[in-house]
Amino acid sequence: MSTLDARYGRRARGRWLWPTVAAVGVLLGVAWAAWVALDTDPVSGEIHGYSVESPTRVVATLDVRRPDPVAARCTLYAQALDHSVVGERTIDVPAGRRERTRVTVPITTEREAVTAVVRTCQVLD
């Protein structure tokens, strides 16, 4: 024991510290992998592009992705500069053989919009 240890004391780390850290890391990794593997969102949609055609109309181009040939229902909305929703439209995309389908969606707005956003895309029952 050195004089500094005698003066200030030595803090002993338990043998459990690094195995516990490793176990928590492995547990978090397994939980994340299970969450990703079980996330079975059969339909997803994303905006490919949009154009503001007038103060009362936005046209959005929507990419709908579905691994199975199922019909889908997607809801889009238009946002103004202050992030308020100024228009909304729900469309049905018929079942098809292609995994990715591109659809053009006109949205009527109450005032000028600056963007279009996908709210939901889900399997149509």
PDB file of N, CA and C in Angstrom, residues 10 16 29 43 53 60 65 68 92 96 104 124:
ATOM      1  N   ARG A  10      -8.234   3.912  -0.968  1.00  0.00           N
ATOM      2  CA  ARG A  10      -8.345   3.360  -2.307  1.00  0.00           C
ATOM      3  C   ARG A  10      -9.778   2.877  -2.470  1.00  0.00           C
ATOM      4  N   TRP A  16     -17.902  -7.087 -10.317  1.00  0.00           N
ATOM      5  CA  TRP A  16     -19.163  -7.138 -11.043  1.00  0.00           C
ATOM      6  C   TRP A  16     -19.336  -5.989 -12.022  1.00  0.00           C
ATOM      7  N   GLY A  29     -28.794  -4.677 -27.020  1.00  0.00           N
ATOM      8  CA  GLY A  29     -28.626  -5.099 -28.414  1.00  0.00           C
ATOM      9  C   GLY A  29     -29.657  -6.126 -28.836  1.00  0.00           C
ATOM     10  N   VAL A  43     -47.086  -1.630 -44.976  1.00  0.00           N
ATOM     11  CA  VAL A  43     -47.192  -0.559 -45.965  1.00  0.00           C
ATOM     12  C   VAL A  43     -46.522   0.681 -45.405  1.00  0.00           C
ATOM     13  N   GLU A  53     -48.702  24.634 -56.491  1.00  0.00           N
ATOM     14  CA  GLU A  53     -49.183  25.132 -57.770  1.00  0.00           C
ATOM     15  C   GLU A  53     -49.935  26.449 -57.655  1.00  0.00           C
ATOM     16  N   ALA A  60     -48.577  16.524 -54.494  1.00  0.00           N
ATOM     17  CA  ALA A  60     -47.521  15.714 -53.889  1.00  0.00           C
ATOM     18  C   ALA A  60     -47.332  14.442 -54.709  1.00  0.00           C
ATOM     19  N   ARG A  65     -44.714   1.874 -50.550  1.00  0.00           N
ATOM     20  CA  ARG A  65     -43.960   0.617 -50.552  1.00  0.00           C
ATOM     21  C   ARG A  65     -44.759  -0.424 -49.777  1.00  0.00           C
ATOM     22  N   ASP A  68     -46.180  -7.039 -50.019  1.00  0.00           N
ATOM     23  CA  ASP A  68     -47.207  -7.924 -50.548  1.00  0.00           C
ATOM     24  C   ASP A  68     -48.125  -7.121 -51.462  1.00  0.00           C
ATOM     25  N   ASP A  92     -56.809   5.971 -51.827  1.00  0.00           N
ATOM     26  CA  ASP A  92     -56.674   4.518 -51.840  1.00  0.00           C
ATOM     27  C   ASP A  92     -55.773   4.127 -53.005  1.00  0.00           C
ATOM     28  N   GLY A  96     -51.252  -4.051 -56.305  1.00  0.00           N
ATOM     29  CA  GLY A  96     -50.474  -4.188 -57.528  1.00  0.00           C
ATOM     30  C   GLY A  96     -49.324  -5.144 -57.319  1.00  0.00           C
ATOM     31  N   THR A 104     -49.485  10.395 -57.790  1.00  0.00           N
ATOM     32  CA  THR A 104     -49.571  11.856 -57.717  1.00  0.00           C
ATOM     33  C   THR A 104     -50.869  12.220 -57.007  1.00  0.00           C
ATOM     34  N   LEU A 124     -55.405  -1.561 -46.605  1.00  0.00           N
ATOM     35  CA  LEU A 124     -56.829  -1.324 -46.756  1.00  0.00           C
ATOM     36  C   LEU A 124     -57.556  -2.649 -46.594  1.00  0.00           C
TER      37      LEU A 124
END
